[in-house]
Tab-separated table of C-alpha atoms in Angstrom:
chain	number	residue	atom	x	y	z
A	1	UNK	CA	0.000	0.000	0.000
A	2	UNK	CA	1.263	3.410	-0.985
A	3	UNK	CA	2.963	5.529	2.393
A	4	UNK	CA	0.188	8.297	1.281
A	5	UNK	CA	0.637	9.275	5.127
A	6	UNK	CA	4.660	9.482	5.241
A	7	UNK	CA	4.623	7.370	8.617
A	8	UNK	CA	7.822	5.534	9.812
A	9	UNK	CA	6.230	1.876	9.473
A	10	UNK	CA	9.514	-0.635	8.460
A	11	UNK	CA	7.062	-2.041	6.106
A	12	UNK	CA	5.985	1.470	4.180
A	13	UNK	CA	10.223	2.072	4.207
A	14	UNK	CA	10.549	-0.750	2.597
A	15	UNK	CA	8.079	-0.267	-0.632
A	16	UNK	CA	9.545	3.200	-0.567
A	17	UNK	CA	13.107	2.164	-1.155
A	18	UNK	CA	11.818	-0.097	-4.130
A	19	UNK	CA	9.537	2.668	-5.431
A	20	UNK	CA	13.207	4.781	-5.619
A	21	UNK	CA	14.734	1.599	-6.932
A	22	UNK	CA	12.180	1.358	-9.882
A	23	UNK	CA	13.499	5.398	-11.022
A	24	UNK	CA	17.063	4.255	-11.154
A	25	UNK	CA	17.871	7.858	-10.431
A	26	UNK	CA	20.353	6.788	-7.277
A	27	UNK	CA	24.427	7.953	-8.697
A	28	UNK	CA	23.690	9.181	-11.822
A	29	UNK	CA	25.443	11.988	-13.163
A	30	UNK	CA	24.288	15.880	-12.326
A	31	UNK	CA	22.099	17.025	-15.036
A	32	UNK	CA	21.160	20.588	-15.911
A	33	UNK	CA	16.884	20.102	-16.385
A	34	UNK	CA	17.706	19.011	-12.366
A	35	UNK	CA	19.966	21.660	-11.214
A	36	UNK	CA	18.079	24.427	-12.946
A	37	UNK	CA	14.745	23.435	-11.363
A	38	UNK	CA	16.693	23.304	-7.991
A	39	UNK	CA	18.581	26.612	-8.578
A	40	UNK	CA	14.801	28.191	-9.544
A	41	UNK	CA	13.969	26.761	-6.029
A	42	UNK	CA	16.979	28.901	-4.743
A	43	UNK	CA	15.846	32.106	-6.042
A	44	UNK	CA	11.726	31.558	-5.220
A	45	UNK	CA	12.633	31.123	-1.790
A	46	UNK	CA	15.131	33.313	-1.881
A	47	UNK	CA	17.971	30.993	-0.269
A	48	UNK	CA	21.930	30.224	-0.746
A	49	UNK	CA	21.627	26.489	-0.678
A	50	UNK	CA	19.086	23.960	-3.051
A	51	UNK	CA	18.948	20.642	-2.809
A	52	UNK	CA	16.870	17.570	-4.377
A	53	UNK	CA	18.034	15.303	-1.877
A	54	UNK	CA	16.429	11.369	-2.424
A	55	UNK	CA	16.363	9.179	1.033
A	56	UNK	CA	18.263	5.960	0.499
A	57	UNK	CA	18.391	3.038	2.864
A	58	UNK	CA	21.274	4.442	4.774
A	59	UNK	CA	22.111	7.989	2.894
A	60	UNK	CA	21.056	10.569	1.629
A	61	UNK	CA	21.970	11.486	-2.013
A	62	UNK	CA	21.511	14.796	-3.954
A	63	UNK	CA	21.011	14.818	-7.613
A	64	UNK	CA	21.301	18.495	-7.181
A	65	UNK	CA	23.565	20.192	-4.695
A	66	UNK	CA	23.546	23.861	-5.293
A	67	UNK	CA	25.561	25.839	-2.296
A	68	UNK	CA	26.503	22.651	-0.516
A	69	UNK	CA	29.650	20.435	-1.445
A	70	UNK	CA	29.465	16.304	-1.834
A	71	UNK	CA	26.549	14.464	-3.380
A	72	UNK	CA	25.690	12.683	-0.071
A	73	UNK	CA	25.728	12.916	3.871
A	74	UNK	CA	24.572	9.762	6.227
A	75	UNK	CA	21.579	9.185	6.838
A	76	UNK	CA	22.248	10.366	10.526
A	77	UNK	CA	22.647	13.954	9.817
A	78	UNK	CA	19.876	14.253	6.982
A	79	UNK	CA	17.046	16.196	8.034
A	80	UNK	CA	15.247	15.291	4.879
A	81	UNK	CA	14.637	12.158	6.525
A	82	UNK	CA	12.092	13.547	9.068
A	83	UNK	CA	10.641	15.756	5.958
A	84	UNK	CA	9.465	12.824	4.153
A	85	UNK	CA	7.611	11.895	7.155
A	86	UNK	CA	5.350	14.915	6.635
A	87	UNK	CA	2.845	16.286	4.199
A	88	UNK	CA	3.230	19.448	2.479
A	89	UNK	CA	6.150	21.173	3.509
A	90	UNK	CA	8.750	21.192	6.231
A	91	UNK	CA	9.833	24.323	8.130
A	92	UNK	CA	12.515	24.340	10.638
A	93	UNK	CA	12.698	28.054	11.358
A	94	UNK	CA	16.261	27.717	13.272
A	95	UNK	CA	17.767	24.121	13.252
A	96	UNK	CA	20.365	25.463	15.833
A	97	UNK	CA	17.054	25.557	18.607
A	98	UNK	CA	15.727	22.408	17.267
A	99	UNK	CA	17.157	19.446	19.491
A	100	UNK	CA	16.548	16.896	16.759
A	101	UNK	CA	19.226	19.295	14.688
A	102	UNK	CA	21.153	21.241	16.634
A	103	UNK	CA	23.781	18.496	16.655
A	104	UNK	CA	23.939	17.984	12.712
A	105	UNK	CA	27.308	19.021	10.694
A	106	UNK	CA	25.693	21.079	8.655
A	107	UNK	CA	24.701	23.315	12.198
A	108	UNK	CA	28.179	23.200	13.788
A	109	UNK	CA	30.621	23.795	11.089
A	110	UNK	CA	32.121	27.035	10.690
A	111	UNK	CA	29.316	28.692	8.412
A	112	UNK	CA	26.372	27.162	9.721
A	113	UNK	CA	22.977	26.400	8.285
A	114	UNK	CA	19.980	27.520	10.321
A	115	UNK	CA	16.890	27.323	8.204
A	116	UNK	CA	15.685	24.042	6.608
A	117	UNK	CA	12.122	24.104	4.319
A	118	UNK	CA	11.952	20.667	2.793
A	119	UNK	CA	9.000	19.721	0.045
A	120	UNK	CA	8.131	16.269	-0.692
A	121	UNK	CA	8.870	14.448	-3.435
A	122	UNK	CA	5.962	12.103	-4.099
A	123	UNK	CA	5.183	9.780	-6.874
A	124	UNK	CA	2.027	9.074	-8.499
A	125	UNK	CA	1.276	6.064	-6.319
A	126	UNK	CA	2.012	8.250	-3.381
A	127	UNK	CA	5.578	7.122	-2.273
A	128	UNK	CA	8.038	9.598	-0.755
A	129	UNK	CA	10.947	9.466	-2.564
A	130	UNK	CA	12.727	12.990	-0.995
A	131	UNK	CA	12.903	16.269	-0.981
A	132	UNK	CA	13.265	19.601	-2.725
A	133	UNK	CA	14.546	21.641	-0.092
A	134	UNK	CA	16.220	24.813	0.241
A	135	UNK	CA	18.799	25.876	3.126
A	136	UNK	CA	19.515	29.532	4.747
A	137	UNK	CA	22.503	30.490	6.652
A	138	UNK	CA	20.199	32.656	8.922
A	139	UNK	CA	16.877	31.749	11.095
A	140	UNK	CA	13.870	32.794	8.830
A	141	UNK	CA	10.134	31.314	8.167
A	142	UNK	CA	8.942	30.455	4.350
A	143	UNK	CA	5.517	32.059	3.774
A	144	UNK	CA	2.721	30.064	2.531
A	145	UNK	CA	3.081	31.248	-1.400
A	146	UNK	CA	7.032	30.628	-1.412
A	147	UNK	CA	5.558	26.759	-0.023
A	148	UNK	CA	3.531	26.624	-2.569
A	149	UNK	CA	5.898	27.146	-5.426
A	150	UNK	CA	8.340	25.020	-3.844
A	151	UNK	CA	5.511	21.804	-3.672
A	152	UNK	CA	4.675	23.033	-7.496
A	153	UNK	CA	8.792	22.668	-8.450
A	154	UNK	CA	8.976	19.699	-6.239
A	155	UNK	CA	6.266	17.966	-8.635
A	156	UNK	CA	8.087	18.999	-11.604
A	157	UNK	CA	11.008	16.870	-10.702
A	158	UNK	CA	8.607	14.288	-10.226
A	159	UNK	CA	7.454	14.284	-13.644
A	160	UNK	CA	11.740	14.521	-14.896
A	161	UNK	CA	11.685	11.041	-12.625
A	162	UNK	CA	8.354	9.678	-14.916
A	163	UNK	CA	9.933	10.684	-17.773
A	164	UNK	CA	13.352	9.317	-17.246
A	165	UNK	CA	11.609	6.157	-16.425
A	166	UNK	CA	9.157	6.245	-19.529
A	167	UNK	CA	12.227	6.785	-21.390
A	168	UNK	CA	13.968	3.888	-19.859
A	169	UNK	CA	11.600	1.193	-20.416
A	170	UNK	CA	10.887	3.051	-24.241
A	171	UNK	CA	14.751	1.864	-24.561
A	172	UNK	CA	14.656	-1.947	-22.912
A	173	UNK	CA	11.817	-2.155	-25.217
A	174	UNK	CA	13.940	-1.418	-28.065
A	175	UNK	CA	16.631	-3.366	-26.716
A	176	UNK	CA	14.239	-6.618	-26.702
A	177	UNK	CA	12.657	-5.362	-30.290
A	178	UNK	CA	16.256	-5.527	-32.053
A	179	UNK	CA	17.176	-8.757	-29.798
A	180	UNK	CA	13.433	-10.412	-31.782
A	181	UNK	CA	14.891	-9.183	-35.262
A	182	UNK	CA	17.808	-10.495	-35.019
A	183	UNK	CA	16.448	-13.971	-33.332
A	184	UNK	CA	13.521	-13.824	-36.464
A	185	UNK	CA	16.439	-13.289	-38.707
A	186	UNK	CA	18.390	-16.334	-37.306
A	187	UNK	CA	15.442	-18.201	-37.683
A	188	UNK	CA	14.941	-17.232	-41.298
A	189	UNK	CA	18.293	-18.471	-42.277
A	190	UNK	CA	18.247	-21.531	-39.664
A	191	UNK	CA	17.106	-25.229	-39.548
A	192	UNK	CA	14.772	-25.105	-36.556
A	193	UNK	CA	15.945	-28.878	-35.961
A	194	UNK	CA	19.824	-28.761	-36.406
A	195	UNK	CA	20.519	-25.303	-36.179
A	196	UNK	CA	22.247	-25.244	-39.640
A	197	UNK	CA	21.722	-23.092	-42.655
A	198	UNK	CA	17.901	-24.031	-44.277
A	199	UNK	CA	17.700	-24.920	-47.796
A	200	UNK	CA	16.894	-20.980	-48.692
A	201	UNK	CA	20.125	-19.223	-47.082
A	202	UNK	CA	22.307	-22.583	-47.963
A	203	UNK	CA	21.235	-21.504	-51.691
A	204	UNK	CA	22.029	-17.949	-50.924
A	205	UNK	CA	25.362	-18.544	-49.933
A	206	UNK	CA	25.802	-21.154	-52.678
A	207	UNK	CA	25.080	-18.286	-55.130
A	208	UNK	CA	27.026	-15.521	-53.748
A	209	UNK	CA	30.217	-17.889	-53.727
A	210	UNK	CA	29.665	-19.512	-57.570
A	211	UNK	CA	29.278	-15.402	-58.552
A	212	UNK	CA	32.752	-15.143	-56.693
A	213	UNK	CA	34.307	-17.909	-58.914
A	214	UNK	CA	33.604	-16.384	-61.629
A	215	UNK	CA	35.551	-13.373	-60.745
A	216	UNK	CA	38.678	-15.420	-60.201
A	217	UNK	CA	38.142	-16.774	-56.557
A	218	UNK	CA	40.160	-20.017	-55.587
A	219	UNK	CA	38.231	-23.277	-56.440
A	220	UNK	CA	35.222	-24.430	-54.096
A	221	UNK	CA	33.988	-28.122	-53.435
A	222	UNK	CA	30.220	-28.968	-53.069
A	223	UNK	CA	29.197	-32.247	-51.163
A	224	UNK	CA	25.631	-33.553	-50.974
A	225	UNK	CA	25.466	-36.323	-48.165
A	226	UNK	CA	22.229	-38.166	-47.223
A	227	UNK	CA	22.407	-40.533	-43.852
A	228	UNK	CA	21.773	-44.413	-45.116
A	229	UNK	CA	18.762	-46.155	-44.156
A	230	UNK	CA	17.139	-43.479	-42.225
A	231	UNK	CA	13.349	-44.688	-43.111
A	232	UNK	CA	14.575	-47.480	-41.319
A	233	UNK	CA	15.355	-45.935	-38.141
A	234	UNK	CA	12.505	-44.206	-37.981
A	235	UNK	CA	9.945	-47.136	-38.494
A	236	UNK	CA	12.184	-49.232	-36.148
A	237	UNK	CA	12.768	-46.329	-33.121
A	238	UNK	CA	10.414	-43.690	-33.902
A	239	UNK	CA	10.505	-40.240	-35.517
A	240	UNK	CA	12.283	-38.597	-31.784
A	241	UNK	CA	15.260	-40.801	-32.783
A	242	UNK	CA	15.212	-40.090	-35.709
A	243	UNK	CA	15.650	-36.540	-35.124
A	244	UNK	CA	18.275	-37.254	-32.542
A	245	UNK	CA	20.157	-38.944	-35.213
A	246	UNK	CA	19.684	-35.797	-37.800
A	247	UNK	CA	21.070	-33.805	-34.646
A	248	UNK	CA	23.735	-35.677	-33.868
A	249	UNK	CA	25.014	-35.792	-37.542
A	250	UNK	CA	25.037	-32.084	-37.265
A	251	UNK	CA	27.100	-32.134	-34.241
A	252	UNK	CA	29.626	-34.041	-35.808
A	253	UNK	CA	29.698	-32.300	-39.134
A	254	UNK	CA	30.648	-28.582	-37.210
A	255	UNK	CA	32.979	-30.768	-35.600
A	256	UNK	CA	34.827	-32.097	-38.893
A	257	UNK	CA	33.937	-28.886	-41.178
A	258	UNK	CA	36.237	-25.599	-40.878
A	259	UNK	CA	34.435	-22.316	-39.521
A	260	UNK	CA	34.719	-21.182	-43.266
A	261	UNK	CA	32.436	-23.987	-44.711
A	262	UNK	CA	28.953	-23.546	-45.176
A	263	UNK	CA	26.507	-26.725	-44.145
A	264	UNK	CA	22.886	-26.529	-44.639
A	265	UNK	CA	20.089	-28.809	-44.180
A	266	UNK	CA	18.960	-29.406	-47.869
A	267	UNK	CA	15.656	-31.190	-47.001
A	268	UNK	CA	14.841	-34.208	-44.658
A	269	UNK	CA	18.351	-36.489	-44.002
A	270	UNK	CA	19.675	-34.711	-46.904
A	271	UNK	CA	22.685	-32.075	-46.332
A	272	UNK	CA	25.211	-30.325	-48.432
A	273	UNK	CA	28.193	-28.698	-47.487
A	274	UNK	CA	29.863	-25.925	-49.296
A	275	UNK	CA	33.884	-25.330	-48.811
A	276	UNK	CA	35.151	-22.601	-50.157
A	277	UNK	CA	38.729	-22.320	-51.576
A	278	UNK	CA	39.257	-26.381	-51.163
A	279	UNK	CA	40.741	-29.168	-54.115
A	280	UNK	CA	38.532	-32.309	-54.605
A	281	UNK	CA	41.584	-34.325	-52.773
A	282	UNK	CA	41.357	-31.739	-49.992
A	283	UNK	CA	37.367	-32.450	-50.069
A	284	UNK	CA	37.526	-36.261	-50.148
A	285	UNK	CA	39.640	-36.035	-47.155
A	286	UNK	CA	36.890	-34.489	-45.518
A	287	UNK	CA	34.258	-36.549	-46.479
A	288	UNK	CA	36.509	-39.346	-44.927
A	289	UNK	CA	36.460	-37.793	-41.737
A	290	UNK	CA	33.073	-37.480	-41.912
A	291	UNK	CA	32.863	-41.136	-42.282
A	292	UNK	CA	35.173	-42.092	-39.256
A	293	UNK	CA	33.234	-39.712	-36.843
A	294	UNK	CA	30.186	-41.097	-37.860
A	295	UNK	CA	31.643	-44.774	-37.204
A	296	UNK	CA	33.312	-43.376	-33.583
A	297	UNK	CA	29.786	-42.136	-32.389
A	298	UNK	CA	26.939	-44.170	-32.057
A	299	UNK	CA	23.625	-42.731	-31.396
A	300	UNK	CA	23.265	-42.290	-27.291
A	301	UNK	CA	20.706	-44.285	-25.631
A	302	UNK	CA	20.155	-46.791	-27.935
A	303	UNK	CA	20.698	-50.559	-27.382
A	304	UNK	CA	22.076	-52.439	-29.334
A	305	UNK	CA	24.377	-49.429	-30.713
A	306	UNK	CA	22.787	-47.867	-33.360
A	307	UNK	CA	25.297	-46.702	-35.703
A	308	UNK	CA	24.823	-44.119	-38.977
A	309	UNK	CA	26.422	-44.203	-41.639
A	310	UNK	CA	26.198	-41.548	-44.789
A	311	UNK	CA	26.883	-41.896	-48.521
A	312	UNK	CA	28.075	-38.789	-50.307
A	313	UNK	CA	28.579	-37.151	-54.021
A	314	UNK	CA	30.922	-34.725	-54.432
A	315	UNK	CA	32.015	-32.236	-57.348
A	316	UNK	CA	33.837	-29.357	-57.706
A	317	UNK	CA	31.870	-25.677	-58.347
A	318	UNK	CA	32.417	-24.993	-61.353
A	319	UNK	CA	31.737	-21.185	-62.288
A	320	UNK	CA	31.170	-22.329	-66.133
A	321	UNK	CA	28.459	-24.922	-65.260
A	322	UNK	CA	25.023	-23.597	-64.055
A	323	UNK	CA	24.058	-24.242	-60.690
A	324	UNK	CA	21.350	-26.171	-61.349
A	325	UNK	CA	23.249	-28.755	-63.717
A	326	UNK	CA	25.864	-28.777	-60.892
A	327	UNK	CA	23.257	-29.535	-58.152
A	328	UNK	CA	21.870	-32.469	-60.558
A	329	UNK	CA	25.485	-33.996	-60.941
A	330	UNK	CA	25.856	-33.861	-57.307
A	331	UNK	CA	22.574	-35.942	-56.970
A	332	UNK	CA	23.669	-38.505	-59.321
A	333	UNK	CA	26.885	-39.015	-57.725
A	334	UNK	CA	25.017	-39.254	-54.047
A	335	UNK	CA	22.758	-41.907	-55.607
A	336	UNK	CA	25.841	-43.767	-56.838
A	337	UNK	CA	27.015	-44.135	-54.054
A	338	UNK	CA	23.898	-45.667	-52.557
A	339	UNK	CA	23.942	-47.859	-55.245
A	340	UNK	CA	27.296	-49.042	-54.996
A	341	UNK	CA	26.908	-50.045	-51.291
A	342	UNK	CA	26.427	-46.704	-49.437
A	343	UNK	CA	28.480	-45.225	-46.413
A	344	UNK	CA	30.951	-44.156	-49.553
A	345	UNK	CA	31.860	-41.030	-51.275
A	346	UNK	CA	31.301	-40.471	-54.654
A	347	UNK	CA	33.340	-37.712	-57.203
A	348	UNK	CA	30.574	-36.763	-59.652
């Protein structure tokens, strides 16, 4: 419940400390829409010393300080602590005859304070946040207009607090707007299942890298690769295993591949990996690797061990040849090599 009556329960305390969490206004730098409303303060009331002081836990802090050095005191010697007690606005006519005072810094140091007029700052769900106040070197009384302006400015920085706020959760929602962009953008380009490229950005990238062949670019490799009797696991173990095993291929194949290669997810237990700048010797080597990690890693969970195996084609990407008639070799080779006893790559 909102501390509408600025008593000292522990309980209303507490909510008020969150409410002045929620601002994140505590230690941030001076800023001049602050200090001018707290210098205007200065002049109403005609006094040396402004202040918008907030009441932390154990401090106080000022995110103005006109005519007082520091940005904090203890809580012990704030006398804003006893003003956000009150409503409307707190007088202390002479803080040197006031025994709750008379003791404070501020009223024994060499140039002492004397006269204290503290306004509340209060938020829209009626917590007490602070204090504009406004200090005098000399004993004096505020009268009832110069209290009125000062609860008028003392709203204003209330509504510099709402919009600092508005304006920090207008940017965390932009922060989490660009964070959905770029997560709708990964999942445009991504197989939902194996986190590789989908068919459409695989064939992106396959294009941009034939157009940079034809401008001279070292020689690429293409290989199509298709895991062997995988109708068969899934009639035998279900489709969940089979979609472990189309994860676990793609595991293995960041594993073998370099960072530069490209692997995509062509289309059920079909995959093709693009390596750029690679020989066909260089990309058979691969492909054998492929093979042996395969072989070193049976499926998890599954007794007896289920093993895959993959059969490959592979050709070179030829910037003469269209796309298309390369993609059609490639498929020939693959089915070659399921022909001529899978788990085997094939050179188209």
């Amino acid at each position: 419940m909102a501390n509408t009556a600025f008593s000292d329960v522990q309980g209303d305390d507490a909510e008020r400390l969150q409410a002045l969490q929620r601002y994140g206004i505590l230690d941030t730098p001076m800023e001049p829409a602050y200090d001018e409303l707290a210098d205007i303060a200065g002049h109403v009331c005609d006094a040396p010393v402004a202040l918008i002081s907030f009441v932390d836990r154990d401090r106080q802090w000022f995110k103005s300080a006109l005519g007082l050095p520091g940005r904090e005191t203890p809580l012990d010697q704030s006398v804003c602590r006893y003003a956000i007690r009150q409503s409307g606005v707190f007088v202390v006519p002479d803080l040197a005859q006031d025994a709750r005072f008379a003791h404070f810094g501020i009223v024994t140091q060499e140039n002492p304070l004397r006269f204290y007029a503290g306004a509340p700052l209060v938020t829209p769900d009626g917590y007490v946040l602070g204090t504009l106040c406004v200090l005098d070197h000399r004993p004096r009384e505020l009268s009832a207009r110069m209290q009125e302006l000062l609860s008028a400015l003392a709203r204003q920085v209330i509504r510099l607090l709402e919009l600092k706020r508005a304006n920090d959760r207008q940017g965390q929602m932009l922060v989490e707007l660009e964070e959905a962009r770029h997560q709708m953008a990964v999942l445009a380009h991504t197989d939902v299942l194996t986190g590789l490229a989908n068919r459409r950005s695989f064939t992106d990238r396959l294009r941009q890298e034939w157009a940079l062949l034809q401008r001279g670019r070292e020689p690429a490799c293409l290989l199509m690769m298709d895991l062997d009797h995988f109708k068969r696991v899934n009639d035998l173990y279900g489709h969940h295993v089979g979609d472990q095993a189309l994860r676990l291929f793609a595991t293995l194949c960041r594993e073998v591949f370099r960072a530069a290669d490209v692997l995509g997810r062509w289309g059920g237990e079909e995959f093709l990996a693009l390596l750029p700048a690679t020989r066909v010797d260089q990309a058979q080597a691969v492909s054998q690797r492929v093979h042996a990690a395969l072989a070193e890693h049976p499926l998890p969970g599954i007794e007896p061990p289920l093993v895959l195996a993959v059969s490959m084609g592979l050709t070179l990407l030829d910037p003469l040849r269209p796309l298309d008639v390369t993609l059609r070799l490639l498929d020939s080779a693959l089915y070659t090599a399921k022909r001529e006893g899978r788990s085997r790559t094939v050179v188209a």
